[in-house]
Amino acid sequence: MIDTAQPPEAPDRPPAPLPLPRGGTGARRVPLALLRRSQARSHPRESRLRRRLLAALAAAALAVPVTGAARPEAVSAPVPPLLPPLRAATTANLAERYTATRGAVEAAMRTAAAAGNRWRAAMLRAMADPTRHFLSFDGRDGGRAAEVFGDLATGDRIAVIVPGADTSLDTYGLLRGGSMRLQRALGERGVVIAWLGYRTPSTVSLQALTPGRADEAVPALRAFVRDLAGLRPAARISLLCHSYGGVVCGRAAPGLDVADIVLYGSPGAGVDDASAMRTRAVVWATRGSGDWVARLPHATVYLPFGTIGLGGDPVDPRFGARIFAAGDGGHSGYLKDGSPALANIARIVSGHAPAEVSRDS
């Protein structure tokens, strides 16, 4: 088994709507008059997309109060020690960093166990294994981590995976499993870094319909990529962005020193098209034919209280990304063994053109 055990879930199905809260829940109300005024201003050809987005907004606003029952961020964790900057990616320096972060993982494990959070404690116990390597770790607020697969001291093809909604320390096994399979596909020259560096939104929530959480993540992702490029200036770095992670990458893209930005299973990139990302990187996009994300609306609605929608569809030819084949997998199947998506993503990270290219959206 590669994947760490996961809570029961069906990640390749569209999220089911949550039950509507009843009296006394403090549910938010969406002002219907405001929504109608926004619809009235819409261009006719955009009105259907806008109506779908606004309906999703209303449903999410009602769902928000009931999504906090088992929030990953509610699990307590200690403040991790402040680590000195990693000045060079030598074997000795990396070993020292991995030992220090293991201590932070173990401290968080003890805190979770003492508080009776058995699932989190079990996940952290697995993370504290001496064979696992973390550049950074923070158990608070759902968790932040950057785990390295492969030898960062010698590898010259580096992929940074930015995960999507509902990724936390409690559901980390899916991210870890995909990272391990991709690193195997890359071979000994390849390094994969699983970057859980931001507070991901819940799939069924208002935050998943807006770029807000992505904008919060932008400074951290830019700093991480900048530091990584400084440590390995001769390495080829690619940014792999799954699901809502595509919004994070799209918003962070300007100025990022990476060779490729790969959007897979993404509902959008937080921009209208690839040119708006203002990057010198090659922008790639793909979506499996079994991915429910294809059924989401792709538009942006600007309202007085914020922006709703995640921008253009990355696999629409008008978006301007280079499209490659992903096969018939679902939303969580892109990095599974044997999938066309895994093979093509490995080729892109290695600096080669995908073996299969598709013009179908």
CSV table of C-alpha atoms in Angstrom, one decimal:
chain,number,residue,atom,x,y,z
A,1,MET,CA,0.0,0.0,0.0
A,2,ILE,CA,1.4,3.4,-1.0
A,3,ASP,CA,-1.4,5.6,0.2
A,4,THR,CA,-1.8,6.3,3.9
A,5,ALA,CA,-5.2,5.2,5.2
A,6,GLN,CA,-8.0,7.8,4.5
A,7,PRO,CA,-11.3,8.6,6.2
A,8,PRO,CA,-14.2,7.1,4.3
A,9,GLU,CA,-15.0,9.2,1.3
A,10,ALA,CA,-15.8,9.1,-2.4
A,11,PRO,CA,-13.3,11.6,-3.9
A,12,ASP,CA,-14.2,10.9,-7.5
A,13,ARG,CA,-17.8,11.8,-7.2
A,14,PRO,CA,-19.1,15.3,-7.2
A,15,PRO,CA,-19.6,16.6,-3.6
A,16,ALA,CA,-23.2,16.0,-2.3
A,17,PRO,CA,-25.0,19.0,-1.1
A,18,LEU,CA,-25.1,19.3,2.7
A,19,PRO,CA,-28.4,19.2,4.6
A,20,LEU,CA,-29.8,22.7,5.0
A,21,PRO,CA,-29.5,24.0,8.6
A,22,ARG,CA,-32.7,24.5,10.6
A,23,GLY,CA,-33.6,27.2,13.1
A,24,GLY,CA,-31.0,28.3,15.6
A,25,THR,CA,-28.0,27.5,13.4
A,26,GLY,CA,-27.0,31.0,12.6
A,27,ALA,CA,-27.1,30.3,8.9
A,28,ARG,CA,-26.0,33.1,6.6
A,29,ARG,CA,-28.6,34.6,4.3
A,30,VAL,CA,-27.8,35.7,0.8
A,31,PRO,CA,-29.7,38.9,-0.2
A,32,LEU,CA,-31.9,37.8,-3.0
A,33,ALA,CA,-32.5,41.3,-4.3
A,34,LEU,CA,-28.7,41.7,-4.6
A,35,LEU,CA,-28.4,38.5,-6.6
A,36,ARG,CA,-31.3,39.5,-8.9
A,37,ARG,CA,-29.7,42.9,-9.6
A,38,SER,CA,-26.4,41.1,-10.5
A,39,GLN,CA,-28.3,38.8,-12.8
A,40,ALA,CA,-30.1,41.7,-14.5
A,41,ARG,CA,-26.8,43.3,-15.4
A,42,SER,CA,-25.5,40.2,-17.0
A,43,HIS,CA,-25.0,39.9,-20.8
A,44,PRO,CA,-27.5,37.4,-22.1
A,45,ARG,CA,-24.9,34.8,-23.1
A,46,GLU,CA,-23.4,34.9,-19.7
A,47,SER,CA,-26.6,34.8,-17.7
A,48,ARG,CA,-26.8,31.0,-17.5
A,49,LEU,CA,-23.3,30.7,-16.1
A,50,ARG,CA,-24.0,33.5,-13.7
A,51,ARG,CA,-27.2,32.0,-12.5
A,52,ARG,CA,-25.4,28.7,-11.8
A,53,LEU,CA,-22.7,30.4,-9.9
A,54,LEU,CA,-25.1,32.4,-7.8
A,55,ALA,CA,-27.1,29.3,-7.1
A,56,ALA,CA,-23.9,27.6,-5.9
A,57,LEU,CA,-23.1,30.7,-3.8
A,58,ALA,CA,-26.5,30.5,-2.1
A,59,ALA,CA,-26.2,26.8,-1.4
A,60,ALA,CA,-22.6,27.2,-0.1
A,61,ALA,CA,-23.7,30.1,2.1
A,62,LEU,CA,-26.3,27.9,3.7
A,63,ALA,CA,-23.9,25.0,4.0
A,64,VAL,CA,-21.1,27.0,5.7
A,65,PRO,CA,-22.5,26.8,9.3
A,66,VAL,CA,-22.7,23.0,9.2
A,67,THR,CA,-19.3,22.3,7.6
A,68,GLY,CA,-17.4,23.1,10.8
A,69,ALA,CA,-18.5,20.0,12.8
A,70,ALA,CA,-15.2,18.1,12.2
A,71,ARG,CA,-12.9,20.8,10.9
A,72,PRO,CA,-9.3,19.7,10.6
A,73,GLU,CA,-8.2,23.1,11.8
A,74,ALA,CA,-9.9,22.5,15.1
A,75,VAL,CA,-7.3,20.0,16.2
A,76,SER,CA,-4.8,21.6,18.5
A,77,ALA,CA,-1.1,21.6,17.8
A,78,PRO,CA,2.0,23.3,19.3
A,79,VAL,CA,3.8,26.1,17.7
A,80,PRO,CA,6.7,24.6,15.7
A,81,PRO,CA,10.3,25.7,16.5
A,82,LEU,CA,11.7,28.5,14.3
A,83,LEU,CA,14.1,26.9,11.9
A,84,PRO,CA,17.2,28.7,10.4
A,85,PRO,CA,17.2,29.2,6.7
A,86,LEU,CA,18.4,26.3,4.6
A,87,ARG,CA,21.5,27.8,3.0
A,88,ALA,CA,22.5,24.9,0.7
A,89,ALA,CA,20.8,21.6,-0.4
A,90,THR,CA,23.7,19.4,0.7
A,91,THR,CA,23.1,15.9,2.0
A,92,ALA,CA,24.2,17.0,5.5
A,93,ASN,CA,22.1,20.1,5.6
A,94,LEU,CA,19.0,18.3,4.4
A,95,ALA,CA,19.5,15.6,7.0
A,96,GLU,CA,19.7,18.2,9.7
A,97,ARG,CA,16.5,19.9,8.5
A,98,TYR,CA,14.6,16.6,8.2
A,99,THR,CA,15.6,15.7,11.8
A,100,ALA,CA,14.4,19.1,13.1
A,101,THR,CA,11.0,18.8,11.3
A,102,ARG,CA,10.6,15.3,12.6
A,103,GLY,CA,10.7,16.7,16.1
A,104,ALA,CA,7.9,19.1,15.2
A,105,VAL,CA,5.8,16.3,13.8
A,106,GLU,CA,6.4,14.2,17.0
A,107,ALA,CA,5.4,17.1,19.2
A,108,ALA,CA,2.2,17.6,17.3
A,109,MET,CA,1.5,13.9,17.5
A,110,ARG,CA,1.8,13.9,21.3
A,111,THR,CA,-0.6,16.9,21.5
A,112,ALA,CA,-3.2,15.3,19.3
A,113,ALA,CA,-3.0,12.0,21.2
A,114,ALA,CA,-3.3,13.8,24.6
A,115,ALA,CA,-6.4,15.6,23.3
A,116,GLY,CA,-8.0,12.4,22.1
A,117,ASN,CA,-7.7,13.1,18.4
A,118,ARG,CA,-6.8,9.5,17.5
A,119,TRP,CA,-7.0,9.9,13.7
A,120,ARG,CA,-4.7,12.9,13.6
A,121,ALA,CA,-2.3,11.2,16.0
A,122,ALA,CA,-2.2,8.1,13.8
A,123,MET,CA,-1.5,10.2,10.7
A,124,LEU,CA,1.3,12.1,12.5
A,125,ARG,CA,2.8,8.9,13.8
A,126,ALA,CA,3.2,7.8,10.2
A,127,MET,CA,4.7,11.2,9.2
A,128,ALA,CA,7.3,10.9,12.0
A,129,ASP,CA,8.8,7.8,10.4
A,130,PRO,CA,12.6,8.4,10.1
A,131,THR,CA,12.4,7.5,6.4
A,132,ARG,CA,10.2,10.4,5.6
A,133,HIS,CA,11.6,13.9,4.9
A,134,PHE,CA,9.9,17.2,5.5
A,135,LEU,CA,11.4,20.6,4.7
A,136,SER,CA,8.8,22.2,6.9
A,137,PHE,CA,5.9,21.2,9.2
A,138,ASP,CA,3.3,23.0,11.2
A,139,GLY,CA,0.4,21.1,12.7
A,140,ARG,CA,-1.8,24.1,13.4
A,141,ASP,CA,-4.9,25.2,11.5
A,142,GLY,CA,-5.4,22.0,9.5
A,143,GLY,CA,-1.6,21.6,9.0
A,144,ARG,CA,1.1,22.8,6.7
A,145,ALA,CA,3.9,20.6,5.4
A,146,ALA,CA,6.4,20.3,2.6
A,147,GLU,CA,7.5,16.6,2.1
A,148,VAL,CA,10.3,15.6,-0.2
A,149,PHE,CA,10.3,12.4,-2.3
A,150,GLY,CA,13.6,11.7,-3.9
A,151,ASP,CA,17.1,13.2,-3.3
A,152,LEU,CA,16.9,17.0,-3.3
A,153,ALA,CA,20.7,17.2,-3.0
A,154,THR,CA,21.2,15.6,-6.4
A,155,GLY,CA,17.9,15.5,-8.4
A,156,ASP,CA,17.6,18.0,-11.2
A,157,ARG,CA,14.0,17.6,-12.2
A,158,ILE,CA,11.8,19.0,-9.4
A,159,ALA,CA,8.0,18.9,-9.3
A,160,VAL,CA,6.1,20.9,-6.6
A,161,ILE,CA,2.6,19.6,-6.2
A,162,VAL,CA,0.0,22.1,-5.0
A,163,PRO,CA,-3.1,20.2,-3.8
A,164,GLY,CA,-6.7,21.3,-3.9
A,165,ALA,CA,-9.7,21.5,-1.6
A,166,ASP,CA,-10.2,19.3,1.5
A,167,THR,CA,-6.4,18.5,1.8
A,168,SER,CA,-5.2,18.6,5.3
A,169,LEU,CA,-3.1,16.5,7.6
A,170,ASP,CA,-6.2,14.3,8.1
A,171,THR,CA,-6.5,13.5,4.4
A,172,TYR,CA,-2.8,13.7,3.5
A,173,GLY,CA,-2.5,10.1,2.2
A,174,LEU,CA,-3.9,10.9,-1.2
A,175,LEU,CA,-1.3,13.7,-1.7
A,176,ARG,CA,1.5,11.4,-0.5
A,177,GLY,CA,0.5,8.5,-2.6
A,178,GLY,CA,0.4,10.5,-5.8
A,179,SER,CA,3.7,12.2,-5.0
A,180,MET,CA,5.4,8.8,-4.5
A,181,ARG,CA,4.0,7.4,-7.8
A,182,LEU,CA,5.2,10.5,-9.7
A,183,GLN,CA,8.6,10.3,-8.2
A,184,ARG,CA,8.9,6.7,-9.2
A,185,ALA,CA,7.9,7.6,-12.8
A,186,LEU,CA,10.5,10.4,-12.9
A,187,GLY,CA,13.3,8.1,-11.7
A,188,GLU,CA,16.4,8.9,-9.7
A,189,ARG,CA,16.9,12.3,-11.2
A,190,GLY,CA,13.4,13.3,-10.2
A,191,VAL,CA,12.3,15.0,-7.0
A,192,VAL,CA,8.7,15.6,-6.0
A,193,ILE,CA,7.7,18.0,-3.2
A,194,ALA,CA,4.2,17.7,-1.8
A,195,TRP,CA,3.4,21.3,-0.8
A,196,LEU,CA,0.6,21.6,1.7
A,197,GLY,CA,1.4,25.2,2.3
A,198,TYR,CA,-2.0,26.8,2.7
A,199,ARG,CA,-5.4,26.5,4.3
A,200,THR,CA,-7.4,24.6,1.7
A,201,PRO,CA,-11.1,25.2,1.4
A,202,SER,CA,-13.8,22.6,2.0
A,203,THR,CA,-15.2,21.3,-1.3
A,204,VAL,CA,-18.7,22.2,-0.3
A,205,SER,CA,-18.2,25.8,0.9
A,206,LEU,CA,-18.3,29.4,-0.1
A,207,GLN,CA,-14.5,29.5,-0.1
A,208,ALA,CA,-14.3,26.8,-2.8
A,209,LEU,CA,-16.2,29.1,-5.2
A,210,THR,CA,-13.9,32.1,-4.7
A,211,PRO,CA,-10.2,32.9,-5.1
A,212,GLY,CA,-9.9,34.1,-1.5
A,213,ARG,CA,-8.1,31.1,-0.1
A,214,ALA,CA,-5.8,31.0,-3.2
A,215,ASP,CA,-4.9,34.7,-2.6
A,216,GLU,CA,-4.0,33.9,1.0
A,217,ALA,CA,-1.7,31.1,-0.3
A,218,VAL,CA,0.1,33.2,-2.9
A,219,PRO,CA,2.9,34.8,-0.7
A,220,ALA,CA,3.8,31.4,0.8
A,221,LEU,CA,4.0,29.6,-2.5
A,222,ARG,CA,6.1,32.4,-4.1
A,223,ALA,CA,8.5,32.3,-1.2
A,224,PHE,CA,8.8,28.6,-1.3
A,225,VAL,CA,9.5,28.4,-5.0
A,226,ARG,CA,12.0,31.3,-4.7
A,227,ASP,CA,13.9,29.6,-1.9
A,228,LEU,CA,13.8,26.3,-3.8
A,229,ALA,CA,15.2,27.9,-6.9
A,230,GLY,CA,18.0,29.5,-4.8
A,231,LEU,CA,18.9,26.1,-3.3
A,232,ARG,CA,19.0,24.3,-6.7
A,233,PRO,CA,19.6,27.0,-9.3
A,234,ALA,CA,20.4,24.5,-12.0
A,235,ALA,CA,17.4,22.3,-11.5
A,236,ARG,CA,14.3,22.4,-13.7
A,237,ILE,CA,11.3,23.2,-11.5
A,238,SER,CA,7.7,22.5,-12.5
A,239,LEU,CA,4.5,23.5,-10.6
A,240,LEU,CA,1.8,20.8,-10.6
A,241,CYS,CA,-1.6,22.2,-9.6
A,242,HIS,CA,-4.5,19.9,-8.8
A,243,SER,CA,-8.1,21.0,-8.5
A,244,TYR,CA,-8.4,24.2,-6.4
A,245,GLY,CA,-4.6,24.2,-6.4
A,246,GLY,CA,-4.8,25.4,-10.0
A,247,VAL,CA,-6.4,28.7,-8.6
A,248,VAL,CA,-3.4,29.0,-6.2
A,249,CYS,CA,-0.9,28.5,-9.1
A,250,GLY,CA,-2.7,30.9,-11.4
A,251,ARG,CA,-2.8,33.7,-8.9
A,252,ALA,CA,0.8,33.1,-7.9
A,253,ALA,CA,2.2,32.7,-11.4
A,254,PRO,CA,3.5,36.2,-12.1
A,255,GLY,CA,7.2,36.2,-11.3
A,256,LEU,CA,7.5,32.5,-10.4
A,257,ASP,CA,10.8,31.0,-11.7
A,258,VAL,CA,9.5,27.7,-13.0
A,259,ALA,CA,9.6,26.0,-16.3
A,260,ASP,CA,6.1,24.6,-16.4
A,261,ILE,CA,2.8,25.2,-14.7
A,262,VAL,CA,0.5,22.1,-15.1
A,263,LEU,CA,-3.2,22.5,-14.2
A,264,TYR,CA,-4.9,19.1,-13.8
A,265,GLY,CA,-8.5,18.6,-12.7
A,266,SER,CA,-8.7,22.3,-12.1
A,267,PRO,CA,-12.0,24.2,-12.1
A,268,GLY,CA,-10.1,27.3,-13.0
A,269,ALA,CA,-6.9,29.3,-12.5
A,270,GLY,CA,-8.3,32.4,-11.0
A,271,VAL,CA,-7.8,34.3,-14.3
A,272,ASP,CA,-9.6,34.5,-17.6
A,273,ASP,CA,-6.9,32.9,-19.7
A,274,ALA,CA,-3.2,31.8,-19.6
A,275,SER,CA,-2.0,35.2,-20.8
A,276,ALA,CA,-3.4,36.8,-17.6
A,277,MET,CA,-1.1,34.6,-15.6
A,278,ARG,CA,1.8,36.7,-16.8
A,279,THR,CA,4.3,34.0,-16.7
A,280,ARG,CA,7.2,32.8,-18.9
A,281,ALA,CA,6.5,29.2,-17.9
A,282,VAL,CA,4.7,26.9,-20.3
A,283,VAL,CA,1.1,26.5,-19.1
A,284,TRP,CA,-0.3,23.0,-19.5
A,285,ALA,CA,-3.8,21.7,-18.7
A,286,THR,CA,-5.7,18.4,-18.7
A,287,ARG,CA,-8.8,16.9,-17.4
A,288,GLY,CA,-9.9,13.2,-17.2
A,289,SER,CA,-13.2,12.3,-19.0
A,290,GLY,CA,-14.5,11.0,-15.7
A,291,ASP,CA,-13.7,14.1,-13.6
A,292,TRP,CA,-16.9,15.8,-12.3
A,293,VAL,CA,-15.1,19.2,-12.4
A,294,ALA,CA,-16.0,19.3,-16.1
A,295,ARG,CA,-19.6,20.0,-15.0
A,296,LEU,CA,-18.9,23.1,-13.0
A,297,PRO,CA,-19.6,26.5,-14.4
A,298,HIS,CA,-16.6,28.5,-15.6
A,299,ALA,CA,-17.1,32.2,-15.2
A,300,THR,CA,-16.5,35.0,-12.8
A,301,VAL,CA,-19.1,37.2,-11.2
A,302,TYR,CA,-18.1,40.4,-9.5
A,303,LEU,CA,-20.4,41.4,-6.7
A,304,PRO,CA,-20.3,44.2,-4.1
A,305,PHE,CA,-19.2,41.8,-1.4
A,306,GLY,CA,-16.6,39.9,-3.4
A,307,THR,CA,-15.7,37.8,-6.4
A,308,ILE,CA,-17.5,34.6,-7.2
A,309,GLY,CA,-16.1,32.1,-9.6
A,310,LEU,CA,-12.6,30.8,-10.5
A,311,GLY,CA,-12.1,32.1,-14.0
A,312,GLY,CA,-11.9,30.5,-17.4
A,313,ASP,CA,-11.8,26.8,-18.1
A,314,PRO,CA,-8.2,25.7,-18.4
A,315,VAL,CA,-8.9,23.0,-20.9
A,316,ASP,CA,-11.0,25.3,-23.2
A,317,PRO,CA,-8.8,26.0,-26.2
A,318,ARG,CA,-9.6,29.7,-25.8
A,319,PHE,CA,-7.8,29.7,-22.4
A,320,GLY,CA,-4.5,29.3,-24.2
A,321,ALA,CA,-2.9,26.4,-22.3
A,322,ARG,CA,-1.3,23.4,-24.0
A,323,ILE,CA,-3.7,20.6,-23.7
A,324,PHE,CA,-2.6,17.0,-23.1
A,325,ALA,CA,-4.5,13.7,-22.6
A,326,ALA,CA,-5.4,12.4,-19.2
A,327,GLY,CA,-7.5,9.4,-20.0
A,328,ASP,CA,-10.8,8.5,-18.5
A,329,GLY,CA,-9.9,8.8,-14.8
A,330,GLY,CA,-11.8,10.7,-12.1
A,331,HIS,CA,-10.9,13.7,-10.0
A,332,SER,CA,-8.4,11.9,-7.8
A,333,GLY,CA,-7.0,9.5,-10.5
A,334,TYR,CA,-4.5,11.7,-12.3
A,335,LEU,CA,-1.4,10.3,-10.5
A,336,LYS,CA,-2.5,6.7,-10.4
A,337,ASP,CA,-0.2,4.0,-11.8
A,338,GLY,CA,-0.8,3.4,-15.4
A,339,SER,CA,-2.8,6.5,-16.1
A,340,PRO,CA,-2.0,8.6,-19.2
A,341,ALA,CA,-2.0,11.7,-17.0
A,342,LEU,CA,0.8,10.3,-14.8
A,343,ALA,CA,2.9,9.4,-17.8
A,344,ASN,CA,2.4,12.7,-19.5
A,345,ILE,CA,3.0,14.8,-16.4
A,346,ALA,CA,6.2,12.9,-15.8
A,347,ARG,CA,7.3,13.7,-19.3
A,348,ILE,CA,6.6,17.4,-18.9
A,349,VAL,CA,8.5,17.6,-15.6
A,350,SER,CA,11.4,15.8,-17.3
A,351,GLY,CA,11.4,18.5,-20.1
A,352,HIS,CA,9.8,16.4,-22.8
A,353,ALA,CA,6.6,16.8,-24.7
A,354,PRO,CA,3.7,14.7,-23.6
A,355,ALA,CA,3.3,11.4,-25.5
A,356,GLU,CA,-0.4,12.0,-25.9
A,357,VAL,CA,-1.9,15.4,-26.8
A,358,SER,CA,-5.6,16.1,-26.9
A,359,ARG,CA,-7.6,19.0,-28.3
A,360,ASP,CA,-10.8,17.8,-26.7
A,361,SER,CA,-12.0,19.7,-23.6
